[in-house]
XYZ file of C-alpha atoms in Angstrom:
455
model
C -12.841 -5.700 -46.135
C -11.600 -2.532 -43.901
C -8.201 -3.349 -43.095
C -7.332 -4.055 -39.514
C -4.258 -5.280 -37.368
C -3.752 -8.033 -35.185
C -5.189 -7.892 -31.672
C -2.619 -6.894 -29.158
C -0.814 -4.688 -31.404
C -1.676 -0.742 -32.113
C -0.928 2.316 -34.286
C 0.689 4.961 -33.145
C 0.070 8.833 -33.506
C 2.849 11.362 -33.669
C 1.470 12.416 -30.689
C 1.684 8.916 -29.196
C 4.935 8.527 -30.750
C 6.314 11.430 -29.455
C 5.040 10.953 -25.583
C 6.781 7.670 -26.044
C 9.792 8.767 -27.198
C 9.645 11.141 -23.959
C 9.217 8.213 -21.585
C 12.228 6.388 -23.259
C 14.609 9.322 -23.429
C 14.157 9.990 -19.780
C 14.735 6.249 -18.963
C 17.674 6.057 -21.490
C 19.216 9.325 -19.691
C 19.006 7.664 -16.399
C 20.332 4.348 -17.378
C 23.464 6.174 -18.823
C 23.678 8.254 -15.643
C 24.196 4.968 -13.957
C 26.864 3.786 -16.258
C 24.972 1.292 -18.371
C 25.863 1.151 -22.097
C 23.380 0.205 -25.010
C 23.243 -3.137 -27.042
C 20.517 -4.066 -29.494
C 19.817 -8.140 -30.533
C 17.982 -9.177 -33.347
C 14.174 -9.365 -32.975
C 14.260 -13.108 -33.308
C 16.378 -15.712 -32.095
C 17.223 -19.487 -32.567
C 14.130 -21.501 -31.197
C 16.665 -23.656 -29.006
C 17.915 -20.063 -27.454
C 14.548 -19.141 -26.166
C 12.439 -22.432 -25.239
C 12.966 -24.190 -22.292
C 14.127 -20.833 -20.368
C 10.858 -19.380 -19.324
C 8.894 -22.739 -18.214
C 5.889 -24.549 -19.604
C 3.633 -21.745 -19.254
C 6.426 -18.823 -20.730
C 7.270 -21.372 -23.749
C 3.514 -21.279 -24.823
C 3.430 -18.003 -25.197
C 6.701 -17.530 -27.374
C 5.464 -16.732 -31.145
C 7.261 -19.528 -33.447
C 8.345 -18.447 -37.386
C 7.683 -20.467 -39.714
C 10.677 -22.130 -41.828
C 11.109 -20.570 -45.162
C 10.138 -22.247 -48.495
C 8.045 -25.617 -48.206
C 8.030 -25.629 -44.320
C 6.104 -28.717 -44.490
C 8.375 -30.742 -46.887
C 10.480 -32.245 -43.988
C 7.798 -32.733 -41.640
C 6.793 -36.364 -40.786
C 3.636 -37.196 -42.273
C 2.629 -39.358 -39.253
C 3.130 -36.393 -37.012
C 0.911 -34.365 -39.490
C -1.545 -36.851 -39.535
C -2.133 -37.318 -35.993
C -2.442 -33.532 -35.999
C 0.563 -33.634 -33.250
C 1.242 -29.792 -33.247
C 3.803 -30.045 -30.484
C 6.115 -32.431 -31.944
C 5.485 -30.624 -35.648
C 6.298 -27.618 -34.344
C 10.398 -28.453 -34.227
C 10.043 -29.767 -37.611
C 8.658 -26.483 -39.387
C 10.028 -23.517 -37.017
C 13.710 -22.543 -36.083
C 13.282 -19.416 -35.262
C 11.102 -17.765 -32.640
C 10.232 -13.724 -32.089
C 11.890 -13.135 -28.665
C 9.806 -13.402 -25.453
C 11.788 -11.050 -23.338
C 15.296 -9.019 -23.640
C 17.090 -11.394 -20.752
C 17.700 -14.273 -22.446
C 18.867 -12.848 -25.623
C 21.191 -10.748 -23.551
C 22.545 -14.095 -21.740
C 23.001 -15.462 -25.157
C 24.875 -12.091 -26.144
C 27.084 -12.100 -23.020
C 28.326 -15.817 -23.930
C 29.023 -15.060 -27.485
C 30.721 -11.917 -26.867
C 32.286 -12.705 -23.408
C 35.804 -12.256 -24.503
C 34.937 -8.830 -25.812
C 33.284 -7.807 -22.847
C 34.559 -5.917 -19.652
C 33.091 -7.151 -16.570
C 31.224 -6.134 -14.724
C 29.173 -5.543 -17.481
C 26.454 -3.163 -17.527
C 24.066 -2.965 -20.314
C 20.799 -1.249 -21.104
C 18.222 -2.211 -23.958
C 15.248 -0.741 -24.980
C 13.653 -2.620 -28.176
C 10.560 -4.406 -28.852
C 9.324 -7.850 -27.461
C 6.327 -10.393 -28.273
C 4.165 -12.671 -26.625
C 1.070 -15.070 -27.771
C -0.593 -13.662 -24.677
C -4.547 -12.953 -24.162
C -4.418 -8.978 -24.874
C -6.310 -6.889 -22.365
C -5.861 -3.644 -20.695
C -1.596 -2.934 -20.224
C -0.880 -6.438 -21.906
C -0.354 -6.483 -25.375
C 0.934 -9.076 -27.902
C 3.930 -6.704 -29.067
C 5.595 -3.932 -26.457
C 8.542 -2.615 -25.693
C 10.971 -3.678 -22.781
C 13.539 -1.125 -21.332
C 16.243 -3.450 -19.437
C 19.386 -2.809 -17.417
C 21.538 -5.538 -16.213
C 24.659 -6.049 -14.582
C 26.684 -9.380 -14.699
C 29.797 -10.438 -13.498
C 29.149 -8.794 -10.294
C 27.947 -10.714 -7.004
C 27.809 -7.382 -4.935
C 24.306 -6.515 -3.245
C 25.231 -2.662 -3.641
C 24.125 -3.589 -7.050
C 20.439 -4.366 -6.339
C 20.939 -1.392 -3.672
C 21.592 0.891 -7.064
C 18.668 -0.567 -9.147
C 15.775 0.473 -6.056
C 17.481 3.884 -6.779
C 17.210 3.940 -10.434
C 13.809 2.639 -10.333
C 13.304 5.975 -8.088
C 15.431 8.385 -10.224
C 12.882 7.554 -13.541
C 9.551 7.493 -11.886
C 10.376 10.884 -9.726
C 11.843 11.988 -13.192
C 8.668 11.235 -14.962
C 6.297 12.617 -12.125
C 5.034 9.774 -10.979
C 5.412 9.925 -7.219
C 4.400 7.066 -4.486
C 5.084 4.307 -7.114
C 5.804 1.154 -4.802
C 8.765 -0.915 -5.631
C 7.893 -4.215 -3.904
C 10.987 -6.815 -2.892
C 11.373 -10.252 -2.031
C 14.449 -12.794 -1.887
C 13.824 -16.131 -4.051
C 16.003 -17.735 -1.061
C 13.472 -16.991 1.467
C 10.763 -18.484 -0.686
C 12.881 -21.698 -0.859
C 13.396 -21.508 2.789
C 9.694 -21.510 3.484
C 8.985 -24.589 1.070
C 12.042 -25.964 3.195
C 10.641 -25.222 6.613
C 6.697 -26.575 5.465
C 8.246 -29.960 3.771
C 7.519 -28.566 0.080
C 10.887 -28.242 -1.120
C 10.136 -30.396 -4.406
C 6.718 -28.446 -5.100
C 8.919 -25.163 -4.923
C 8.040 -24.037 -8.655
C 4.374 -24.775 -7.537
C 4.358 -23.429 -4.721
C 5.825 -20.105 -5.721
C 3.745 -19.485 -9.008
C 0.496 -19.895 -6.475
C 1.958 -17.609 -3.903
C 2.622 -15.043 -6.632
C -1.039 -14.865 -7.473
C -2.511 -14.049 -4.101
C -3.276 -10.340 -4.874
C -4.898 -11.694 -8.093
C -7.187 -14.624 -7.199
C -6.925 -14.327 -2.755
C -6.384 -16.423 -0.295
C -9.110 -19.270 -1.340
C -7.708 -19.001 -4.968
C -4.054 -19.769 -3.902
C -5.117 -22.395 -1.260
C -7.227 -24.175 -3.826
C -4.331 -23.824 -6.971
C -1.705 -25.048 -4.002
C -4.014 -28.249 -3.235
C -4.110 -29.111 -7.050
C -0.261 -29.109 -7.159
C -0.071 -31.754 -4.427
C 0.813 -29.291 -1.534
C -0.675 -31.107 1.903
C -3.096 -29.215 3.648
C -0.778 -29.570 6.623
C 2.104 -27.495 4.533
C -0.422 -24.953 3.748
C -1.532 -24.052 7.097
C 2.604 -23.927 7.994
C 2.480 -20.777 5.644
C -0.690 -18.907 6.708
C 1.278 -16.126 8.399
C 1.915 -15.073 4.662
C -1.561 -14.523 3.371
C -1.492 -11.835 5.896
C 1.792 -10.551 6.190
C 1.729 -6.628 7.788
C 3.776 -4.114 9.398
C 7.074 -2.159 8.402
C 9.992 -3.870 6.518
C 11.618 -4.094 9.882
C 8.598 -6.191 11.414
C 8.503 -8.629 8.324
C 12.103 -9.054 8.491
C 11.999 -10.019 12.180
C 8.897 -12.230 11.408
C 10.686 -13.731 8.778
C 14.042 -14.539 10.816
C 11.567 -16.445 13.370
C 9.982 -18.314 10.680
C 12.993 -19.332 8.756
C 15.247 -20.588 11.885
C 15.777 -23.381 10.754
C 16.692 -22.637 7.134
C 20.331 -21.521 6.162
C 19.213 -20.786 2.883
C 16.108 -18.890 4.048
C 17.590 -17.090 6.416
C 20.661 -16.053 3.859
C 17.994 -14.392 1.876
C 16.434 -12.607 4.835
C 20.263 -10.673 5.617
C 20.489 -10.239 1.788
C 16.991 -8.468 2.062
C 18.008 -6.325 5.477
C 21.019 -5.288 3.377
C 19.116 -3.752 0.978
C 16.570 -2.223 3.215
C 19.014 -0.988 5.800
C 21.340 0.992 2.946
C 18.311 2.537 1.316
C 16.891 3.840 4.287
C 20.646 4.998 5.027
C 20.529 6.777 1.567
C 16.887 7.779 1.256
C 14.688 7.348 -2.170
C 13.248 10.959 -3.461
C 9.576 9.832 -4.079
C 9.123 6.339 -4.440
C 8.750 3.228 -1.502
C 10.275 -0.011 -0.575
C 8.205 -2.381 0.475
C 9.141 -6.101 1.237
C 6.258 -8.545 -0.392
C 6.670 -12.393 0.762
C 4.137 -13.483 -1.813
C 6.181 -11.834 -4.594
C 7.514 -14.931 -6.539
C 7.573 -13.900 -10.003
C 7.106 -17.112 -12.539
C 10.312 -17.168 -14.339
C 12.663 -19.788 -13.310
C 15.777 -18.083 -13.679
C 15.806 -15.460 -10.511
C 17.944 -16.886 -7.469
C 18.245 -14.058 -5.277
C 16.265 -10.451 -4.952
C 13.043 -10.229 -6.975
C 11.717 -6.920 -8.035
C 8.436 -5.355 -8.862
C 7.176 -2.152 -9.327
C 3.255 -1.091 -8.671
C 1.667 2.287 -9.629
C 0.520 4.804 -7.140
C -2.508 3.657 -5.523
C -5.737 4.326 -6.803
C -4.214 3.509 -10.678
C -5.646 0.037 -12.096
C -2.349 -1.384 -13.671
C -0.610 -4.385 -13.277
C 2.989 -3.896 -12.591
C 5.159 -1.658 -14.277
C 8.426 -2.613 -13.927
C 10.011 -5.766 -12.090
C 13.408 -7.767 -12.029
C 15.550 -10.013 -10.076
C 18.860 -11.800 -9.326
C 20.113 -14.599 -11.455
C 23.327 -16.238 -10.224
C 23.422 -18.576 -13.586
C 21.345 -17.303 -15.821
C 24.562 -17.462 -18.469
C 25.036 -21.223 -17.028
C 22.314 -22.558 -19.959
C 24.520 -21.233 -22.718
C 27.552 -23.127 -21.244
C 29.360 -19.765 -19.410
C 28.852 -20.962 -15.686
C 29.244 -19.006 -12.373
C 28.269 -15.638 -13.950
C 25.925 -13.663 -11.629
C 23.402 -11.142 -12.891
C 21.200 -9.146 -11.785
C 18.541 -6.683 -13.683
C 15.443 -4.461 -13.873
C 12.750 -3.794 -16.869
C 10.733 -1.148 -16.947
C 7.401 -1.495 -18.701
C 7.182 1.253 -21.194
C 3.625 0.415 -22.396
C 2.280 0.586 -18.639
C 4.191 3.447 -18.004
C 2.515 5.303 -20.823
C -1.018 4.458 -19.684
C -0.440 5.320 -16.125
C 0.939 8.424 -17.077
C -1.756 9.353 -19.478
C -4.384 8.147 -16.685
C -2.989 10.786 -14.135
C -2.614 13.337 -16.662
C 1.274 13.675 -16.381
C 2.260 14.410 -19.933
C 3.478 17.839 -20.514
C 2.579 19.330 -23.925
C 4.654 17.719 -26.397
C 6.034 19.480 -29.615
C 5.605 17.405 -32.817
C 8.288 18.003 -35.166
C 7.415 20.856 -37.937
C 9.067 23.010 -39.964
C 10.071 26.369 -38.942
C 8.943 28.073 -42.320
C 6.637 26.524 -45.404
C 7.053 28.059 -48.882
C 3.459 28.228 -49.966
C 2.864 27.218 -53.857
C 0.961 29.748 -55.828
C 2.815 30.024 -58.757
C 4.734 27.420 -60.348
C 7.177 29.693 -62.502
C 9.063 30.377 -58.916
C 9.287 26.878 -58.056
C 13.222 26.479 -58.728
C 13.888 29.929 -56.916
C 11.955 28.562 -53.970
C 13.595 25.197 -53.975
C 17.335 26.682 -54.118
C 16.195 28.958 -51.232
C 14.999 25.583 -49.184
C 18.312 24.227 -49.839
C 20.253 26.882 -48.734
C 17.825 27.243 -45.239
C 18.028 23.550 -45.011
C 22.231 23.810 -45.219
C 21.676 26.145 -41.838
C 20.023 23.621 -40.114
C 16.419 25.211 -40.803
C 13.272 23.323 -40.952
C 12.006 23.937 -43.984
C 9.070 22.290 -45.917
C 8.056 23.127 -49.601
C 3.840 22.708 -49.826
C 4.041 20.688 -53.586
C 0.427 21.075 -54.846
C -0.044 24.237 -56.777
C -2.691 26.213 -55.726
C -4.113 27.852 -58.856
C -7.594 28.642 -57.261
C -8.936 30.586 -54.483
C -9.801 27.296 -52.873
C -6.745 25.521 -53.602
C -4.805 28.393 -51.983
C -6.914 28.143 -48.728
C -6.409 24.710 -48.719
C -2.628 25.856 -48.429
C -3.099 28.547 -45.439
C -5.242 26.203 -43.451
C -2.473 23.477 -43.610
C -0.218 26.244 -42.294
C -2.687 27.004 -39.668
C -3.694 23.402 -39.017
C 0.106 22.337 -37.799
C 0.969 25.773 -36.299
C 3.586 26.882 -38.562
C 5.577 29.874 -37.182
C 6.503 31.594 -40.921
C 5.555 31.072 -44.291
C 6.900 32.157 -47.539
C 3.759 33.130 -49.722
C 5.662 35.017 -52.612
C 9.491 34.933 -54.551
C 9.222 37.224 -57.088
C 13.432 38.881 -58.368
C 15.041 36.965 -56.023
C 12.731 38.752 -52.972
C 10.949 36.697 -50.507
C 7.617 37.671 -48.731
C 8.023 36.588 -45.233
C 5.091 36.398 -43.069
C 5.102 35.855 -39.267
C 1.993 33.497 -38.816
C 2.119 34.609 -34.674
C 2.657 38.295 -35.088
C 1.079 38.944 -38.128
C 3.734 40.997 -39.143
C 5.062 40.650 -43.366
C 8.138 41.859 -44.793
C 9.828 41.496 -48.173
C 13.441 40.252 -47.335
C 16.578 38.816 -49.705
C 18.161 35.634 -49.127
C 20.388 36.192 -46.962
C 17.960 38.462 -44.876
C 15.821 35.350 -44.830
C 18.323 33.178 -43.317
C 19.184 35.103 -40.635
C 15.457 36.054 -39.653
C 14.518 32.568 -39.606
C 17.999 31.781 -37.607
C 17.534 34.309 -34.884
């Protein structure tokens, strides 16, 4: 039977790994330039840490890990006979793969609060897992590249995150990305104005799907969630919101005149927009998007989402927002935070589609010792050890080439890997060194060999 891998996962070739490393290093460099420090958390957490933090839809997408040993031994027989998977799960699984990096980060902050200096700026580049339906740009295993600040309520943090997005995408050559921004307080204000405060989550989740299912689809979903036709009529202007950021802020201020919370959201948004206009972005665009809701329950202020340049069919390539009390779910109250994430895998696909990857040099030795005579093997290995001590990348072809065909195979190996130098012969402490680019060949001592290869 031909081996395979689970749907939604991938193998990566050397070139793909090099390209992904290029993206990650670009992001990490920007993170550190903006003052963020790296941390790492385990691949799996206690189920109690993750469950109930992402809403009902998110919880369903969490990969659960079966308990070690006879995991059915302690399971309730009645629940097993009834095939009640939801209730049985808690009895047979106590751990789960992390769904994102934000909730584990909140757990980290609470657990290590006495060792952290606030405001704490951290970045994290690690894989996460979601039991989602695989499709283009959506995988079950993928990397997130997160940056968060906790312990600061200053809106300058939001301004810096907009600049951080701009810095990374400009460095990657991905010009004209759109940084969409909204504020959860504006959405709460709209729900208040239309009399649907008790349906805030249903309202925002439906509104967030406008670009996917269209106006009719959103209206249909809102009605199915119990939002009245009268309320939907009041929210109609949102479906066709247009104009400059200033125009949108003016319209929102008028629409939310009776909502204090909504007006607070407008002013917070105005501060960020005005600040960015004063600072200027390099290649990205900042755009107010009042339909942007993001289904996660913990955002309380700013909401970010980054769209690829126009013409590239791809979901968001980044997102995040302000969460005023995320650590409160673990008992640490009143610690405000804000953070963003870069979607590494989607960014890769966008760069690939636009042909923006530069030629990447794969790791390879500078010199290869061919193996045509076993009698000189120990001498070759001693020379290789000396070269490596000088940080010269060196490789020994392991299989003896006694026949003409076997020797040709070694030369082909050198050609296919574009090796610059080859030692083809060793005799009486003299090494025959060939430059594969110029074709020049010389007999040199070990000292001369080191000097030549270090040049």
